Amino acid sequence: MPQFLGLDSSTQSMSALLIDTDTGKVLASRSVNFGERLPHYKSSKGFLANADEAVKHSDPLMWVEALDLVLQDLRDAGVDLGRVAGISGAGQQHGSVYLAKSLDGVGDWSSSVPLAQQVRPLLSRKTSPIWMDSSTSAECAEITSTAGGDQRVSTLTGSRATLRFTGPQIRRFFKTSPVEYQQTAEIHLVSSFIASLLVGKSAGIDQGDGAGMNLLDLATGAWSGALLDATAPGLRQKLKPAVASTAVVGEIAGYFVKKYGFAPGTKVIAFTGDNPSSLIGMGASKPGTAVISLGTSDTVFTAMAAQRTDPRGYGNVFGNPAGGFMSLACFSNGSLAREEIAKQFGLSWDDFATAITEKTKPGNGGNLLLPYFVPEITPRVLKAGARWFGGDAFVAGKDGPAAARAVVESQALSMRLHSDWIGEKMHTILVTGGASKNKGLLRVLADVFQATIMPLGVSNSSALGGALRAAHGVEGCAWDELYARFCPPEHELTIEPDAGARSAYEQLAVSFEKRLKELI
Ligand code: XUL
């Protein structure tokens, strides 16, 4: 019974999921929520408070501690980790970890000291900028101008210089903390950092997640000299060569063998970004199937038949772990915005669903919300603040059901508008993530996109993608067979579009675009 473990180090939690490729079953899954289990990091939503709302950093030791905790949880639940034949996983994209010493020189971890305690002295930067950070406008402009303009940067790297991307973040670190930058021997993404912890040496950044740095030349899969030079001096020495997403990056370190009972020699496949990993975990790595992931951030992505770039400059191209490329549009006001409305109006998730399915109508009677509770990535809104338009009660914040519908409708309209550059009509959309079982949300997505919406059984598609990539990389399991076993959509939850809602949404889309234009 070959078993494979997938890990997912996301913004708010660290998850693990164990599969058996013979039976097609998920044997166990556990999740450690940072806010709940690791309150001493003072990161209830996964990041540290900062007086500047553009700055969003996390303590990387929180992720290290969470890795120990999630493995401990599996072991305590009676899971025999000695039967795991391979491990892979994913990390929130773009976040970076700075080490004063290459992990290659450190050797195995001591099993008598908690891992976080051993990693602490290795950090050359105490905190890690994460994908929600929007403090790098100046750095993006500098990189763009040195590297030859927006078009050149996006043709080379798949994206214009982008606030949350790692290259601009590295440049900001170099400018604000030149001494610490100088003292940095190695820079990792969250994904390659977690993989490095597992193998007890430095694991390369994979080409899927590496594409989210504004540093990788997509055509060659290697770091681009032009972008390295435009970003910070001496950067090439701080990055190991990027590796294929299918590469074996090493064998499990003795620390995990002794503490959690993994078998010596267990192979670890390169970790990737959570979105590329979800592409696999949804069984969507061939062009033609679009995915919407409803998480802390909402994302819309699809495998690409041909590489395109977004003329508006918001969309991104990453590596597809099964080969080729994928498109992505990322919205930072995902579940954070939905949770904000739920909190403001005292609504449960069931209330959210009935507000949409029973109490309000498509188009929301013209009520419209620009739901930018935190600075937004797509479109770029640097100053947070929700904007309400419509009837008096709605604008005065006295209509809970209309507010619930409004947040979901504008999220869906924005997803539709900002994924048009991908150039493929989305007839069927697979949906994953925490909110993907909410009938209200699914109904709005079906009607706005006029597409069949299919939720997937497993809600953590990123961790599942890790387990499937481990099975593919270690055992050579074919993608199609893995998808047939692990990624069947939940047909009873499938929602068909209501053609009657089409015109209401065409009208609302016009007012939405008009309000957006006034804002950006
Ligand atoms: C993608 C992005 C987010 C993070 C969230 O570009 O920034 O989806 O990966 O984990």
PDB file of C-alpha atoms in Angstrom, residues 26-133:
ATOM      1  CA  VAL A  26      -7.188   9.934   1.880  1.00  0.00           C
ATOM      2  CA  LEU A  27      -5.972   8.117   5.008  1.00  0.00           C
ATOM      3  CA  ALA A  28      -5.503  11.102   7.301  1.00  0.00           C
ATOM      4  CA  SER A  29      -5.423  14.863   7.287  1.00  0.00           C
ATOM      5  CA  ARG A  30      -4.525  17.384   9.984  1.00  0.00           C
ATOM      6  CA  SER A  31      -4.239  21.138  10.072  1.00  0.00           C
ATOM      7  CA  VAL A  32      -2.515  23.452  12.549  1.00  0.00           C
ATOM      8  CA  ASN A  33      -4.047  26.923  12.623  1.00  0.00           C
ATOM      9  CA  PHE A  34      -1.342  29.439  13.519  1.00  0.00           C
ATOM     10  CA  GLY A  35      -3.623  31.832  15.391  1.00  0.00           C
ATOM     11  CA  GLU A  36      -5.150  29.074  17.520  1.00  0.00           C
ATOM     12  CA  ARG A  37      -2.207  26.777  18.181  1.00  0.00           C
ATOM     13  CA  LEU A  38       0.704  29.216  18.143  1.00  0.00           C
ATOM     14  CA  PRO A  39      -0.695  32.366  19.795  1.00  0.00           C
ATOM     15  CA  HIS A  40       2.770  33.425  21.022  1.00  0.00           C
ATOM     16  CA  TYR A  41       3.548  34.537  17.443  1.00  0.00           C
ATOM     17  CA  LYS A  42       0.785  37.159  17.746  1.00  0.00           C
ATOM     18  CA  SER A  43      -0.370  36.396  14.222  1.00  0.00           C
ATOM     19  CA  SER A  44      -4.062  35.574  14.520  1.00  0.00           C
ATOM     20  CA  LYS A  45      -4.455  35.752  10.722  1.00  0.00           C
ATOM     21  CA  GLY A  46      -0.985  34.414   9.937  1.00  0.00           C
ATOM     22  CA  PHE A  47       0.957  37.693   9.823  1.00  0.00           C
ATOM     23  CA  LEU A  48       2.351  40.230  12.275  1.00  0.00           C
ATOM     24  CA  ALA A  49       0.672  43.552  13.041  1.00  0.00           C
ATOM     25  CA  ASN A  50       2.437  46.560  11.525  1.00  0.00           C
ATOM     26  CA  ALA A  51       1.715  50.270  11.765  1.00  0.00           C
ATOM     27  CA  ASP A  52       2.164  50.487   8.000  1.00  0.00           C
ATOM     28  CA  GLU A  53      -0.771  48.625   6.398  1.00  0.00           C
ATOM     29  CA  ALA A  54       1.342  47.958   3.307  1.00  0.00           C
ATOM     30  CA  VAL A  55       3.806  45.855   5.306  1.00  0.00           C
ATOM     31  CA  LYS A  56       2.794  42.243   5.873  1.00  0.00           C
ATOM     32  CA  HIS A  57       5.413  39.967   7.401  1.00  0.00           C
ATOM     33  CA  SER A  58       5.309  36.646   9.243  1.00  0.00           C
ATOM     34  CA  ASP A  59       7.730  35.019  11.632  1.00  0.00           C
ATOM     35  CA  PRO A  60       9.254  32.070   9.732  1.00  0.00           C
ATOM     36  CA  LEU A  61       9.799  30.259  13.047  1.00  0.00           C
ATOM     37  CA  MET A  62       6.002  30.000  13.303  1.00  0.00           C
ATOM     38  CA  TRP A  63       6.044  27.844  10.150  1.00  0.00           C
ATOM     39  CA  VAL A  64       8.891  25.735  11.555  1.00  0.00           C
ATOM     40  CA  GLU A  65       7.018  25.139  14.814  1.00  0.00           C
ATOM     41  CA  ALA A  66       3.849  24.337  12.891  1.00  0.00           C
ATOM     42  CA  LEU A  67       5.693  21.694  10.861  1.00  0.00           C
ATOM     43  CA  ASP A  68       6.691  19.934  14.080  1.00  0.00           C
ATOM     44  CA  LEU A  69       3.129  20.258  15.416  1.00  0.00           C
ATOM     45  CA  VAL A  70       1.348  18.871  12.377  1.00  0.00           C
ATOM     46  CA  LEU A  71       3.647  15.830  12.223  1.00  0.00           C
ATOM     47  CA  GLN A  72       3.166  15.356  15.961  1.00  0.00           C
ATOM     48  CA  ASP A  73      -0.617  15.488  15.442  1.00  0.00           C
ATOM     49  CA  LEU A  74      -0.433  12.779  12.769  1.00  0.00           C
ATOM     50  CA  ARG A  75       1.783  10.590  14.937  1.00  0.00           C
ATOM     51  CA  ASP A  76      -0.475  11.111  17.974  1.00  0.00           C
ATOM     52  CA  ALA A  77      -3.494  10.133  15.869  1.00  0.00           C
ATOM     53  CA  GLY A  78      -1.826   6.745  15.339  1.00  0.00           C
ATOM     54  CA  VAL A  79      -0.597   7.334  11.781  1.00  0.00           C
ATOM     55  CA  ASP A  80       2.447   5.149  10.995  1.00  0.00           C
ATOM     56  CA  LEU A  81       4.673   7.657   9.170  1.00  0.00           C
ATOM     57  CA  GLY A  82       7.186   4.836   8.612  1.00  0.00           C
ATOM     58  CA  ARG A  83       4.949   3.689   5.730  1.00  0.00           C
ATOM     59  CA  VAL A  84       5.202   6.977   3.850  1.00  0.00           C
ATOM     60  CA  ALA A  85       7.036   6.354   0.553  1.00  0.00           C
ATOM     61  CA  GLY A  86       7.439   9.985  -0.467  1.00  0.00           C
ATOM     62  CA  ILE A  87       6.686  13.537   0.577  1.00  0.00           C
ATOM     63  CA  SER A  88       6.042  16.768  -1.277  1.00  0.00           C
ATOM     64  CA  GLY A  89       4.107  19.903  -0.611  1.00  0.00           C
ATOM     65  CA  ALA A  90       3.481  23.561  -1.135  1.00  0.00           C
ATOM     66  CA  GLY A  91       3.893  26.961   0.422  1.00  0.00           C
ATOM     67  CA  GLN A  92       2.054  30.259   0.161  1.00  0.00           C
ATOM     68  CA  GLN A  93       3.671  31.884  -2.862  1.00  0.00           C
ATOM     69  CA  HIS A  94       6.179  34.761  -2.950  1.00  0.00           C
ATOM     70  CA  GLY A  95       7.041  34.751   0.811  1.00  0.00           C
ATOM     71  CA  SER A  96      10.792  34.622   1.418  1.00  0.00           C
ATOM     72  CA  VAL A  97      13.147  33.385   4.147  1.00  0.00           C
ATOM     73  CA  TYR A  98      16.662  34.785   4.637  1.00  0.00           C
ATOM     74  CA  LEU A  99      19.461  32.646   6.080  1.00  0.00           C
ATOM     75  CA  ALA A 100      22.906  33.718   7.231  1.00  0.00           C
ATOM     76  CA  LYS A 101      24.301  30.304   6.386  1.00  0.00           C
ATOM     77  CA  SER A 102      23.431  27.900   3.587  1.00  0.00           C
ATOM     78  CA  LEU A 103      21.500  24.965   4.985  1.00  0.00           C
ATOM     79  CA  ASP A 104      23.916  22.761   3.081  1.00  0.00           C
ATOM     80  CA  GLY A 105      26.580  23.485   5.680  1.00  0.00           C
ATOM     81  CA  VAL A 106      24.398  22.844   8.725  1.00  0.00           C
ATOM     82  CA  GLY A 107      24.110  19.047   8.726  1.00  0.00           C
ATOM     83  CA  ASP A 108      21.261  17.086  10.317  1.00  0.00           C
ATOM     84  CA  TRP A 109      19.116  18.652  13.016  1.00  0.00           C
ATOM     85  CA  SER A 110      19.525  17.512  16.607  1.00  0.00           C
ATOM     86  CA  SER A 111      16.484  15.447  17.575  1.00  0.00           C
ATOM     87  CA  SER A 112      16.667  16.566  21.213  1.00  0.00           C
ATOM     88  CA  VAL A 113      16.116  20.281  20.469  1.00  0.00           C
ATOM     89  CA  PRO A 114      12.900  21.676  18.899  1.00  0.00           C
ATOM     90  CA  LEU A 115      13.479  22.587  15.266  1.00  0.00           C
ATOM     91  CA  ALA A 116      12.496  26.255  15.655  1.00  0.00           C
ATOM     92  CA  GLN A 117      15.193  26.686  18.300  1.00  0.00           C
ATOM     93  CA  GLN A 118      17.792  25.332  15.861  1.00  0.00           C
ATOM     94  CA  VAL A 119      16.611  27.505  12.963  1.00  0.00           C
ATOM     95  CA  ARG A 120      16.444  30.780  14.952  1.00  0.00           C
ATOM     96  CA  PRO A 121      20.240  31.483  14.926  1.00  0.00           C
ATOM     97  CA  LEU A 122      20.400  30.764  11.188  1.00  0.00           C
ATOM     98  CA  LEU A 123      18.067  33.620  10.187  1.00  0.00           C
ATOM     99  CA  SER A 124      19.672  36.780   8.801  1.00  0.00           C
ATOM    100  CA  ARG A 125      16.260  38.455   8.714  1.00  0.00           C
ATOM    101  CA  LYS A 126      13.867  37.868  11.612  1.00  0.00           C
ATOM    102  CA  THR A 127      10.678  38.197   9.593  1.00  0.00           C
ATOM    103  CA  SER A 128       9.529  37.089   6.164  1.00  0.00           C
ATOM    104  CA  PRO A 129       7.613  39.369   3.798  1.00  0.00           C
ATOM    105  CA  ILE A 130       4.567  37.450   2.529  1.00  0.00           C
ATOM    106  CA  TRP A 131       2.288  37.704  -0.502  1.00  0.00           C
ATOM    107  CA  MET A 132       0.006  40.266   1.172  1.00  0.00           C
ATOM    108  CA  ASP A 133       2.791  42.845   1.373  1.00  0.00           C
TER     109      ASP A 133
END
